[in-house]
mmCIF file of C-alpha atoms in Angstrom:
data_model
loop_
_atom_site.group_PDB
_atom_site.id
_atom_site.type_symbol
_atom_site.label_atom_id
_atom_site.label_comp_id
_atom_site.label_asym_id
_atom_site.label_seq_id
_atom_site.Cartn_x
_atom_site.Cartn_y
_atom_site.Cartn_z
ATOM 1 C CA MET A 1 -132.900 27.126 6.323
ATOM 2 C CA ASP A 2 -135.752 25.751 4.609
ATOM 3 C CA ILE A 3 -138.462 27.434 7.164
ATOM 4 C CA ASP A 4 -141.728 27.856 7.027
ATOM 5 C CA ILE A 5 -143.441 30.882 9.133
ATOM 6 C CA ARG A 6 -146.744 30.924 8.933
ATOM 7 C CA ALA A 7 -149.904 31.697 11.402
ATOM 8 C CA LEU A 8 -150.734 28.567 13.949
ATOM 9 C CA ASP A 9 -153.744 26.168 12.931
ATOM 10 C CA PRO A 10 -155.473 26.043 16.184
ATOM 11 C CA GLU A 11 -155.343 22.179 15.942
ATOM 12 C CA HIS A 12 -151.555 22.369 16.411
ATOM 13 C CA PHE A 13 -151.714 24.526 19.733
ATOM 14 C CA ASP A 14 -150.341 21.474 21.613
ATOM 15 C CA ALA A 15 -147.457 20.903 19.748
ATOM 16 C CA PHE A 16 -146.090 24.149 19.220
ATOM 17 C CA HIS A 17 -146.354 24.862 23.661
ATOM 18 C CA ALA A 18 -144.556 21.550 23.085
ATOM 19 C CA ALA A 19 -141.922 22.860 20.641
ATOM 20 C CA LEU A 20 -141.535 25.930 23.509
ATOM 21 C CA ALA A 21 -140.913 23.669 26.109
ATOM 22 C CA ALA A 22 -138.083 22.098 24.323
ATOM 23 C CA ALA A 23 -137.020 25.399 23.522
ATOM 24 C CA PHE A 24 -137.255 26.494 27.201
ATOM 25 C CA SER A 25 -135.640 23.117 28.865
ATOM 26 C CA GLY A 26 -139.700 23.569 30.519
ATOM 27 C CA GLY A 27 -143.163 23.002 30.543
ATOM 28 C CA LEU A 28 -146.685 23.606 31.078
ATOM 29 C CA SER A 29 -149.261 22.041 33.746
ATOM 30 C CA PRO A 30 -152.196 21.246 31.735
ATOM 31 C CA GLU A 31 -154.133 23.786 33.494
ATOM 32 C CA GLU A 32 -151.780 26.716 31.925
ATOM 33 C CA LEU A 33 -152.020 25.009 28.897
ATOM 34 C CA GLU A 34 -155.540 26.030 28.951
ATOM 35 C CA LEU A 35 -155.049 29.503 30.533
ATOM 36 C CA GLU A 36 -152.861 30.298 27.525
ATOM 37 C CA ARG A 37 -155.410 28.629 24.899
ATOM 38 C CA LYS A 38 -157.613 31.118 26.186
ATOM 39 C CA ILE A 39 -155.272 34.003 25.449
ATOM 40 C CA ALA A 40 -154.322 32.898 21.991
ATOM 41 C CA GLU A 41 -155.175 34.750 19.322
ATOM 42 C CA PHE A 42 -154.517 32.609 16.502
ATOM 43 C CA ASN A 43 -153.843 35.204 13.730
ATOM 44 C CA ARG A 44 -150.874 36.325 15.642
ATOM 45 C CA VAL A 45 -149.777 32.835 16.931
ATOM 46 C CA LEU A 46 -146.657 32.462 13.990
ATOM 47 C CA ALA A 47 -145.344 29.109 14.271
ATOM 48 C CA ALA A 48 -141.509 28.088 12.237
ATOM 49 C CA TYR A 49 -142.066 24.829 10.599
ATOM 50 C CA ASP A 50 -139.337 22.804 9.064
ATOM 51 C CA GLY A 51 -141.291 20.149 7.034
ATOM 52 C CA GLU A 52 -143.835 19.084 9.527
ATOM 53 C CA GLU A 53 -142.267 19.606 12.615
ATOM 54 C CA ILE A 54 -142.680 22.825 14.696
ATOM 55 C CA VAL A 55 -139.241 23.978 15.474
ATOM 56 C CA GLY A 56 -139.617 27.273 16.911
ATOM 57 C CA GLY A 57 -142.590 30.051 17.619
ATOM 58 C CA ALA A 58 -143.564 34.279 18.193
ATOM 59 C CA VAL A 59 -146.785 34.957 19.858
ATOM 60 C CA ALA A 60 -148.270 38.827 19.281
ATOM 61 C CA CYS A 61 -150.709 39.534 22.288
ATOM 62 C CA SER A 62 -152.973 42.747 21.795
ATOM 63 C CA PHE A 63 -152.601 45.176 24.686
ATOM 64 C CA GLU A 64 -153.458 48.698 25.628
ATOM 65 C CA LEU A 65 -150.015 50.284 27.522
ATOM 66 C CA THR A 66 -150.860 53.622 29.916
ATOM 67 C CA VAL A 67 -148.167 56.185 28.316
ATOM 68 C CA PRO A 68 -147.107 59.390 29.920
ATOM 69 C CA GLY A 69 -151.049 61.348 29.315
ATOM 70 C CA GLY A 70 -152.494 58.632 27.374
ATOM 71 C CA ILE A 71 -153.141 54.823 26.227
ATOM 72 C CA VAL A 72 -151.556 53.289 23.327
ATOM 73 C CA PRO A 73 -152.189 50.042 21.726
ATOM 74 C CA ALA A 74 -148.885 47.788 21.299
ATOM 75 C CA ALA A 75 -147.822 44.072 20.529
ATOM 76 C CA GLY A 76 -146.972 42.260 23.145
ATOM 77 C CA VAL A 77 -144.328 40.116 22.149
ATOM 78 C CA THR A 78 -143.768 36.221 24.013
ATOM 79 C CA ALA A 79 -143.311 32.910 23.872
ATOM 80 C CA VAL A 80 -140.232 33.077 21.303
ATOM 81 C CA GLY A 81 -138.239 30.607 21.240
ATOM 82 C CA VAL A 82 -136.619 27.768 18.975
ATOM 83 C CA LYS A 83 -135.873 24.346 19.844
ATOM 84 C CA PRO A 84 -131.861 23.649 20.527
ATOM 85 C CA THR A 85 -132.021 21.827 17.388
ATOM 86 C CA HIS A 86 -132.698 24.087 15.363
ATOM 87 C CA ARG A 87 -130.734 27.224 16.965
ATOM 88 C CA ARG A 88 -128.038 29.649 16.008
ATOM 89 C CA ARG A 89 -129.633 29.107 12.056
ATOM 90 C CA GLY A 90 -131.659 32.553 11.761
ATOM 91 C CA VAL A 91 -134.992 31.004 12.946
ATOM 92 C CA ASN A 92 -135.759 33.595 15.412
ATOM 93 C CA THR A 93 -134.128 36.326 13.463
ATOM 94 C CA ALA A 94 -136.644 35.017 10.884
ATOM 95 C CA LEU A 95 -139.726 35.175 13.409
ATOM 96 C CA MET A 96 -138.784 38.359 14.724
ATOM 97 C CA ARG A 97 -138.664 39.806 10.953
ATOM 98 C CA ARG A 98 -142.396 38.397 9.949
ATOM 99 C CA GLN A 99 -143.788 39.368 13.315
ATOM 100 C CA LEU A 100 -142.614 42.845 12.848
ATOM 101 C CA ASP A 101 -144.041 43.094 9.592
ATOM 102 C CA ASP A 102 -146.881 41.539 10.385
ATOM 103 C CA ILE A 103 -147.338 44.163 13.714
ATOM 104 C CA ARG A 104 -146.979 47.445 10.967
ATOM 105 C CA GLU A 105 -148.756 45.546 8.342
ATOM 106 C CA ARG A 106 -151.742 45.353 10.894
ATOM 107 C CA GLY A 107 -151.597 49.352 11.241
ATOM 108 C CA LEU A 108 -153.281 49.437 14.596
ATOM 109 C CA GLU A 109 -150.049 49.507 17.232
ATOM 110 C CA PRO A 110 -147.120 51.903 16.839
ATOM 111 C CA LEU A 111 -145.148 49.991 19.897
ATOM 112 C CA ALA A 112 -143.827 46.636 20.358
ATOM 113 C CA ILE A 113 -143.284 44.786 23.922
ATOM 114 C CA LEU A 114 -141.766 42.218 25.386
ATOM 115 C CA TYR A 115 -140.031 40.758 28.638
ATOM 116 C CA ALA A 116 -136.691 38.649 27.405
ATOM 117 C CA SER A 117 -135.327 35.869 28.735
ATOM 118 C CA GLU A 118 -131.688 36.929 27.784
ATOM 119 C CA GLY A 119 -130.904 40.516 27.427
ATOM 120 C CA ASP A 120 -128.894 40.860 24.576
ATOM 121 C CA ILE A 121 -131.290 38.704 22.052
ATOM 122 C CA TYR A 122 -133.820 41.923 21.371
ATOM 123 C CA PRO A 123 -131.534 45.312 21.136
ATOM 124 C CA ARG A 124 -130.528 43.571 17.782
ATOM 125 C CA PHE A 125 -134.143 44.239 16.697
ATOM 126 C CA GLY A 126 -134.808 47.268 17.812
ATOM 127 C CA PHE A 127 -135.698 46.763 21.269
ATOM 128 C CA GLY A 128 -134.393 49.111 24.360
ATOM 129 C CA THR A 129 -135.114 48.603 28.522
ATOM 130 C CA ALA A 130 -137.676 50.891 29.050
ATOM 131 C CA THR A 131 -138.836 50.266 32.565
ATOM 132 C CA TRP A 132 -137.346 48.885 35.514
ATOM 133 C CA MET A 133 -138.236 46.175 37.852
ATOM 134 C CA THR A 134 -136.756 45.570 41.559
ATOM 135 C CA GLU A 135 -136.938 42.526 43.714
ATOM 136 C CA ILE A 136 -137.306 42.869 47.406
ATOM 137 C CA SER A 137 -136.861 40.629 50.793
ATOM 138 C CA ILE A 138 -137.108 41.939 54.190
ATOM 139 C CA GLU A 139 -137.184 39.877 57.637
ATOM 140 C CA ARG A 140 -140.422 40.496 59.105
ATOM 141 C CA ASP A 141 -138.840 41.860 62.256
ATOM 142 C CA ARG A 142 -136.821 45.025 60.341
ATOM 143 C CA THR A 143 -140.385 46.183 58.628
ATOM 144 C CA ARG A 144 -141.221 49.336 61.129
ATOM 145 C CA PHE A 145 -142.165 52.029 59.450
ATOM 146 C CA ALA A 146 -140.641 55.763 60.193
ATOM 147 C CA PRO A 147 -142.963 57.939 62.395
ATOM 148 C CA GLY A 148 -145.612 59.475 61.453
ATOM 149 C CA TYR A 149 -147.923 56.515 59.961
ATOM 150 C CA SER A 150 -151.045 55.641 61.351
ATOM 151 C CA ALA A 151 -153.241 53.328 60.027
ATOM 152 C CA SER A 152 -156.889 53.546 58.477
ATOM 153 C CA GLY A 153 -159.739 52.201 56.975
ATOM 154 C CA ARG A 154 -159.785 47.905 57.166
ATOM 155 C CA VAL A 155 -158.345 44.812 55.638
ATOM 156 C CA ARG A 156 -160.613 41.977 54.417
ATOM 157 C CA LEU A 157 -159.590 38.609 53.257
ATOM 158 C CA LEU A 158 -162.068 37.405 50.212
ATOM 159 C CA GLU A 159 -162.351 34.677 48.095
ATOM 160 C CA ARG A 160 -161.073 34.627 44.663
ATOM 161 C CA GLU A 161 -164.281 35.881 42.411
ATOM 162 C CA PRO A 162 -165.240 38.610 44.672
ATOM 163 C CA ALA A 163 -161.746 39.340 44.919
ATOM 164 C CA LEU A 164 -161.513 39.660 41.243
ATOM 165 C CA VAL A 165 -164.274 42.102 41.330
ATOM 166 C CA ALA A 166 -162.655 44.146 44.041
ATOM 167 C CA ILE A 167 -159.127 44.652 42.675
ATOM 168 C CA SER A 168 -159.714 44.764 39.065
ATOM 169 C CA SER A 169 -161.790 48.021 39.920
ATOM 170 C CA VAL A 170 -158.723 49.416 41.714
ATOM 171 C CA TYR A 171 -155.972 48.071 39.548
ATOM 172 C CA ASP A 172 -158.313 50.075 36.306
ATOM 173 C CA ARG A 173 -158.055 53.442 38.232
ATOM 174 C CA VAL A 174 -154.421 52.995 38.654
ATOM 175 C CA ARG A 175 -153.316 51.786 35.689
ATOM 176 C CA LEU A 176 -155.108 54.667 33.780
ATOM 177 C CA ARG A 177 -152.821 57.285 35.958
ATOM 178 C CA GLY A 178 -150.114 55.152 35.651
ATOM 179 C CA ASN A 179 -146.918 54.626 33.111
ATOM 180 C CA GLY A 180 -145.681 51.661 31.431
ATOM 181 C CA LEU A 181 -149.245 49.387 33.184
ATOM 182 C CA LEU A 182 -151.471 47.080 30.643
ATOM 183 C CA ALA A 183 -155.397 46.546 30.590
ATOM 184 C CA ARG A 184 -156.323 43.293 31.800
ATOM 185 C CA SER A 185 -159.208 41.260 30.214
ATOM 186 C CA ILE A 186 -160.666 38.657 32.547
ATOM 187 C CA ASP A 187 -158.214 35.560 31.391
ATOM 188 C CA TRP A 188 -155.297 37.788 31.440
ATOM 189 C CA TRP A 189 -156.271 38.121 35.555
ATOM 190 C CA ASN A 190 -156.675 34.377 35.444
ATOM 191 C CA LEU A 191 -153.257 33.681 33.954
ATOM 192 C CA ILE A 192 -151.489 36.350 35.890
ATOM 193 C CA ILE A 193 -153.241 36.104 39.661
ATOM 194 C CA ARG A 194 -153.799 32.612 39.629
ATOM 195 C CA GLU A 195 -153.264 29.456 41.914
ATOM 196 C CA ARG A 196 -149.779 27.610 40.991
ATOM 197 C CA PRO A 197 -149.768 23.821 40.385
ATOM 198 C CA HIS A 198 -148.758 22.026 43.691
ATOM 199 C CA GLY A 199 -144.969 21.381 44.004
ATOM 200 C CA GLU A 200 -143.741 24.603 41.927
ATOM 201 C CA GLU A 201 -141.053 26.682 43.854
ATOM 202 C CA ASP A 202 -144.374 29.359 44.277
ATOM 203 C CA SER A 203 -147.510 26.934 45.191
ATOM 204 C CA GLY A 204 -149.197 27.384 47.728
ATOM 205 C CA ARG A 205 -152.890 28.429 48.354
ATOM 206 C CA LEU A 206 -153.279 32.115 46.904
ATOM 207 C CA PHE A 207 -154.489 34.942 49.533
ATOM 208 C CA TYR A 208 -156.458 38.211 48.553
ATOM 209 C CA ALA A 209 -156.423 41.093 50.891
ATOM 210 C CA VAL A 210 -158.559 43.900 49.909
ATOM 211 C CA HIS A 211 -157.666 47.230 51.909
ATOM 212 C CA GLU A 212 -161.138 49.396 52.089
ATOM 213 C CA GLY A 213 -161.056 53.193 52.653
ATOM 214 C CA ALA A 214 -163.813 55.308 53.006
ATOM 215 C CA ASP A 215 -165.051 55.364 49.623
ATOM 216 C CA GLY A 216 -164.599 51.315 49.575
ATOM 217 C CA PRO A 217 -161.572 49.476 48.074
ATOM 218 C CA ASP A 218 -158.506 50.932 47.216
ATOM 219 C CA ALA A 219 -155.628 48.585 47.469
ATOM 220 C CA TYR A 220 -155.329 44.988 47.550
ATOM 221 C CA ALA A 221 -152.438 42.331 47.873
ATOM 222 C CA ALA A 222 -152.292 38.997 46.182
ATOM 223 C CA TYR A 223 -149.458 36.598 48.520
ATOM 224 C CA ARG A 224 -148.889 33.337 49.576
ATOM 225 C CA VAL A 225 -146.831 31.553 52.373
ATOM 226 C CA LYS A 226 -144.172 29.299 51.597
ATOM 227 C CA HIS A 227 -144.112 27.577 54.934
ATOM 228 C CA ASP A 228 -140.511 26.115 56.734
ATOM 229 C CA TRP A 229 -140.828 25.098 60.435
ATOM 230 C CA PRO A 230 -137.119 24.452 61.305
ATOM 231 C CA GLY A 231 -137.017 22.922 65.175
ATOM 232 C CA GLU A 232 -140.977 23.545 65.066
ATOM 233 C CA ILE A 233 -139.934 27.645 65.107
ATOM 234 C CA PRO A 234 -142.022 29.241 62.079
ATOM 235 C CA GLY A 235 -140.016 30.535 59.324
ATOM 236 C CA ASN A 236 -142.294 31.026 56.870
ATOM 237 C CA THR A 237 -141.705 33.072 54.179
ATOM 238 C CA LEU A 238 -145.055 35.463 52.321
ATOM 239 C CA LYS A 239 -144.593 35.853 48.895
ATOM 240 C CA VAL A 240 -146.288 38.860 47.533
ATOM 241 C CA ASP A 241 -147.627 38.141 44.051
ATOM 242 C CA GLU A 242 -149.149 41.841 43.299
ATOM 243 C CA LEU A 243 -149.510 44.774 45.851
ATOM 244 C CA ILE A 244 -150.959 48.006 43.835
ATOM 245 C CA ALA A 245 -152.981 50.493 45.667
ATOM 246 C CA ASP A 246 -154.929 53.835 45.093
ATOM 247 C CA SER A 247 -153.742 56.640 46.781
ATOM 248 C CA PRO A 248 -150.280 56.908 49.356
ATOM 249 C CA GLN A 249 -152.231 56.239 52.859
ATOM 250 C CA ALA A 250 -153.894 52.811 51.238
ATOM 251 C CA TYR A 251 -150.431 51.936 50.187
ATOM 252 C CA ALA A 252 -148.736 52.042 53.488
ATOM 253 C CA ASP A 253 -151.856 50.481 54.941
ATOM 254 C CA MET A 254 -151.642 47.382 52.216
ATOM 255 C CA TRP A 255 -147.648 46.828 53.041
ATOM 256 C CA ARG A 256 -148.278 47.335 57.058
ATOM 257 C CA PHE A 257 -150.963 44.490 56.674
ATOM 258 C CA VAL A 258 -148.983 42.223 54.296
ATOM 259 C CA PHE A 259 -145.863 43.023 57.199
ATOM 260 C CA ASP A 260 -147.695 41.862 59.739
ATOM 261 C CA VAL A 261 -149.299 38.666 59.020
ATOM 262 C CA ASP A 262 -148.281 36.135 61.854
ATOM 263 C CA LEU A 263 -146.276 33.052 61.705
ATOM 264 C CA VAL A 264 -143.812 35.020 59.183
ATOM 265 C CA ALA A 265 -139.896 35.483 59.059
ATOM 266 C CA LYS A 266 -139.616 36.749 55.849
ATOM 267 C CA ILE A 267 -141.181 38.749 52.767
ATOM 268 C CA GLU A 268 -140.387 38.762 49.803
ATOM 269 C CA CYS A 269 -141.473 40.230 46.490
ATOM 270 C CA TRP A 270 -139.892 40.282 42.651
ATOM 271 C CA ASN A 271 -141.505 42.801 40.408
ATOM 272 C CA ARG A 272 -142.000 46.161 42.064
ATOM 273 C CA PRO A 273 -141.339 49.705 40.852
ATOM 274 C CA VAL A 274 -137.575 51.135 40.968
ATOM 275 C CA ASP A 275 -138.976 54.440 42.870
ATOM 276 C CA ASP A 276 -141.045 52.315 45.089
ATOM 277 C CA PRO A 277 -142.034 54.242 47.817
ATOM 278 C CA LEU A 278 -141.212 51.647 50.766
ATOM 279 C CA LEU A 279 -137.525 52.890 50.583
ATOM 280 C CA HIS A 280 -138.986 56.122 51.847
ATOM 281 C CA MET A 281 -141.505 54.391 54.625
ATOM 282 C CA LEU A 282 -139.138 51.928 56.269
ATOM 283 C CA VAL A 283 -136.768 52.570 59.230
ATOM 284 C CA GLU A 284 -134.174 51.122 57.662
ATOM 285 C CA PRO A 285 -134.588 50.902 53.529
ATOM 286 C CA ARG A 286 -131.485 48.961 53.291
ATOM 287 C CA ARG A 287 -133.235 45.647 55.092
ATOM 288 C CA LEU A 288 -135.524 45.641 51.839
ATOM 289 C CA ARG A 289 -132.149 43.993 49.885
ATOM 290 C CA MET A 290 -133.523 46.225 47.469
ATOM 291 C CA GLN A 291 -132.096 44.440 43.345
ATOM 292 C CA VAL A 292 -132.821 46.334 40.388
ATOM 293 C CA ARG A 293 -133.325 44.769 36.916
ATOM 294 C CA ASP A 294 -134.278 45.187 33.458
ATOM 295 C CA GLY A 295 -137.603 44.852 32.991
ATOM 296 C CA LEU A 296 -140.335 45.799 30.136
ATOM 297 C CA LEU A 297 -138.426 46.436 26.415
ATOM 298 C CA LEU A 298 -139.870 48.631 24.232
ATOM 299 C CA ARG A 299 -139.790 49.162 20.427
ATOM 300 C CA VAL A 300 -140.937 51.912 18.371
ATOM 301 C CA VAL A 301 -143.084 50.455 15.061
ATOM 302 C CA ASP A 302 -144.536 53.652 13.444
ATOM 303 C CA LEU A 303 -142.331 56.018 14.747
ATOM 304 C CA PRO A 304 -144.744 59.033 14.162
ATOM 305 C CA ARG A 305 -147.887 57.588 15.422
ATOM 306 C CA ALA A 306 -145.470 56.321 18.825
ATOM 307 C CA LEU A 307 -144.082 59.861 19.328
ATOM 308 C CA THR A 308 -147.257 61.615 19.472
ATOM 309 C CA ALA A 309 -149.417 59.132 20.778
ATOM 310 C CA ARG A 310 -147.853 60.232 24.279
ATOM 311 C CA ARG A 311 -147.908 63.483 26.241
ATOM 312 C CA TYR A 312 -144.858 65.378 26.865
ATOM 313 C CA ALA A 313 -143.555 67.520 30.087
ATOM 314 C CA VAL A 314 -143.021 70.977 28.594
ATOM 315 C CA GLN A 315 -143.082 72.463 25.009
ATOM 316 C CA GLU A 316 -140.172 71.948 23.080
ATOM 317 C CA ARG A 317 -138.580 70.971 19.855
ATOM 318 C CA LEU A 318 -136.311 68.527 18.918
ATOM 319 C CA VAL A 319 -134.642 67.075 15.890
ATOM 320 C CA LEU A 320 -134.044 63.553 16.399
ATOM 321 C CA GLU A 321 -131.904 61.818 13.708
ATOM 322 C CA VAL A 322 -132.977 57.662 14.262
ATOM 323 C CA ARG A 323 -131.314 54.363 12.616
ATOM 324 C CA ASP A 324 -132.698 51.670 12.380
ATOM 325 C CA PRO A 325 -131.636 48.921 10.115
ATOM 326 C CA PHE A 326 -134.304 46.690 11.154
ATOM 327 C CA CYS A 327 -137.090 48.171 10.545
ATOM 328 C CA LEU A 328 -135.866 50.496 7.966
ATOM 329 C CA TRP A 329 -139.448 52.756 7.314
ATOM 330 C CA ASN A 330 -138.640 54.530 10.678
ATOM 331 C CA GLU A 331 -134.943 55.740 9.712
ATOM 332 C CA GLY A 332 -134.474 58.990 8.706
ATOM 333 C CA ARG A 333 -134.324 62.545 10.552
ATOM 334 C CA TYR A 334 -137.197 63.812 12.677
ATOM 335 C CA GLU A 335 -138.652 66.984 14.103
ATOM 336 C CA LEU A 336 -140.431 66.136 17.156
ATOM 337 C CA GLU A 337 -142.347 70.086 18.561
ATOM 338 C CA SER A 338 -144.389 69.791 21.787
ATOM 339 C CA SER A 339 -147.170 72.207 22.521
ATOM 340 C CA ALA A 340 -147.966 73.903 25.817
ATOM 341 C CA ASP A 341 -151.018 71.405 26.563
ATOM 342 C CA GLY A 342 -148.347 68.438 26.041
ATOM 343 C CA SER A 343 -149.272 67.234 22.558
ATOM 344 C CA ALA A 344 -147.090 66.768 20.048
ATOM 345 C CA ARG A 345 -146.453 66.614 16.184
ATOM 346 C CA CYS A 346 -143.592 64.834 14.576
ATOM 347 C CA ARG A 347 -142.894 64.951 10.983
ATOM 348 C CA ALA A 348 -139.860 64.271 8.258
ATOM 349 C CA THR A 349 -137.227 66.814 8.164
ATOM 350 C CA SER A 350 -134.002 67.802 6.501
ATOM 351 C CA GLU A 351 -132.952 69.753 9.419
ATOM 352 C CA PRO A 352 -129.863 69.207 11.433
ATOM 353 C CA ALA A 353 -129.907 66.834 13.907
ATOM 354 C CA ASP A 354 -129.683 67.807 17.930
ATOM 355 C CA ILE A 355 -129.706 64.208 19.005
ATOM 356 C CA GLY A 356 -128.558 60.791 16.796
ATOM 357 C CA LEU A 357 -129.640 57.340 18.344
ATOM 358 C CA THR A 358 -131.041 53.977 17.337
ATOM 359 C CA ALA A 359 -134.232 52.681 17.335
ATOM 360 C CA THR A 360 -133.506 50.787 20.485
ATOM 361 C CA GLU A 361 -132.289 53.543 22.468
ATOM 362 C CA LEU A 362 -135.834 55.296 21.392
ATOM 363 C CA GLY A 363 -137.608 52.184 22.834
ATOM 364 C CA SER A 364 -135.881 52.635 26.252
ATOM 365 C CA VAL A 365 -136.476 56.388 26.585
ATOM 366 C CA TYR A 366 -140.129 56.314 25.191
ATOM 367 C CA LEU A 367 -141.802 55.943 28.396
ATOM 368 C CA GLY A 368 -139.177 58.709 30.437
ATOM 369 C CA GLY A 369 -138.243 56.192 32.699
ATOM 370 C CA VAL A 370 -134.409 55.977 30.955
ATOM 371 C CA GLY A 371 -132.594 59.601 30.444
ATOM 372 C CA PHE A 372 -131.038 60.844 27.088
ATOM 373 C CA ARG A 373 -128.311 62.068 29.487
ATOM 374 C CA ASP A 374 -127.905 58.687 30.792
ATOM 375 C CA LEU A 375 -127.637 57.238 27.583
ATOM 376 C CA HIS A 376 -125.177 59.852 26.375
ATOM 377 C CA ARG A 377 -122.975 58.743 29.634
ATOM 378 C CA ALA A 378 -122.783 55.324 28.351
ATOM 379 C CA GLY A 379 -121.613 55.920 24.764
ATOM 380 C CA ARG A 380 -124.957 54.943 23.442
ATOM 381 C CA LEU A 381 -126.426 58.496 21.682
ATOM 382 C CA VAL A 382 -124.672 61.379 20.368
ATOM 383 C CA GLU A 383 -125.404 65.147 21.064
ATOM 384 C CA GLU A 384 -125.009 66.640 17.695
ATOM 385 C CA ARG A 385 -126.298 69.831 18.715
ATOM 386 C CA SER A 386 -125.030 71.381 22.720
ATOM 387 C CA GLY A 387 -127.556 71.051 25.027
ATOM 388 C CA ALA A 388 -130.013 68.881 22.951
ATOM 389 C CA LEU A 389 -129.641 66.514 25.663
ATOM 390 C CA ALA A 390 -130.960 68.447 28.539
ATOM 391 C CA ARG A 391 -133.722 69.791 26.589
ATOM 392 C CA ALA A 392 -134.908 66.049 25.623
ATOM 393 C CA ASP A 393 -134.792 65.062 29.401
ATOM 394 C CA ALA A 394 -137.100 67.676 29.913
ATOM 395 C CA MET A 395 -139.628 67.003 27.530
ATOM 396 C CA PHE A 396 -139.657 62.868 28.093
ATOM 397 C CA ALA A 397 -139.429 63.168 31.467
ATOM 398 C CA ALA A 398 -142.338 61.358 33.530
ATOM 399 C CA ASP A 399 -143.925 60.422 36.712
ATOM 400 C CA PRO A 400 -144.506 57.612 38.223
ATOM 401 C CA ALA A 401 -141.368 56.194 36.889
ATOM 402 C CA PRO A 402 -142.424 53.463 34.645
ATOM 403 C CA TRP A 403 -143.592 49.872 35.375
ATOM 404 C CA CYS A 404 -144.978 46.969 34.267
ATOM 405 C CA ALA A 405 -147.177 44.693 37.382
ATOM 406 C CA ASN A 406 -147.774 42.051 33.830
ATOM 407 C CA MET A 407 -145.711 39.389 33.030
ATOM 408 C CA PHE A 408 -146.591 37.635 29.647
#
């Protein structure tokens, strides 16, 4: 097709989102559209034009991603869609081609990250599942903690403005030592933690609970309550938008508060870490009904920079043979050598490979949430030298498991 892909003129912002609304068979409220406008970097908003009609788009956002041992600039890919009238004609591929080329030419971000509406779309562009997320749903009367817990500190309910000051300080402390978390500007806070328009499934007033320990705020929960009173009996569902804590004690205290809110029959949360301590805190962990699903997808854009930007758990050496047909500049054989302090160097080599893999698998293992041996057992990569997979897993190991609290 004769499709022209170019940066969006700010005057066409509403038309751009109308095209995305058609692509996803939905749309944004006027309030949500204004929040999106505030975070838009228009030189990174790509629109696909068929004549004067916008038929698709793709957006990149400038993020800072916490990785094992450091913080790395990352391009957050979002709002990728094509109108139903123009699908299966290569528009999405052309958008991804232009976007990844732009990210590379910009030279600031060795990584690209995204959430996929469908899991089979992005592996062909070199994105691999790098984090997992869990959903939980538990009856309030089944939330008893295992013996040994005792409460500490106090919890206060705050209005939005003072709450954002407290919770952003907690989030930033946790982010800096986390894995997979993103820095947030005030505009991103307003987009992620916000009131929902009345009538949406998760609409309802948002409450901000802040836990205070000896040194001040150290945990928070943002939640809303969906009301249901069958036969005048409270059957309400408390839905946790986000719960973050700076210590194990504060984490337990914050969940205890959430579990003990009156007139609630069930507590739900749909984005929790795969290694959530709740599994070990409850007497009946099966009552969480925990379901695991794919989370953040990651793509290495600049391979040497990406591999030297993170830290490694052991001093080791690997030779990786990487196939990357969509971004040929990454393709080749690389020696990755880590030092005792966790830093590493990465350079092209002609030495025999230890492991053969594609850019998709490299994206999956990058944060340490997916193991080389896991992918080998799934037939996704090749061990060229005996023992290389064990060495690679020891090298890329990370704790905690990667988790991204942002949806974008």
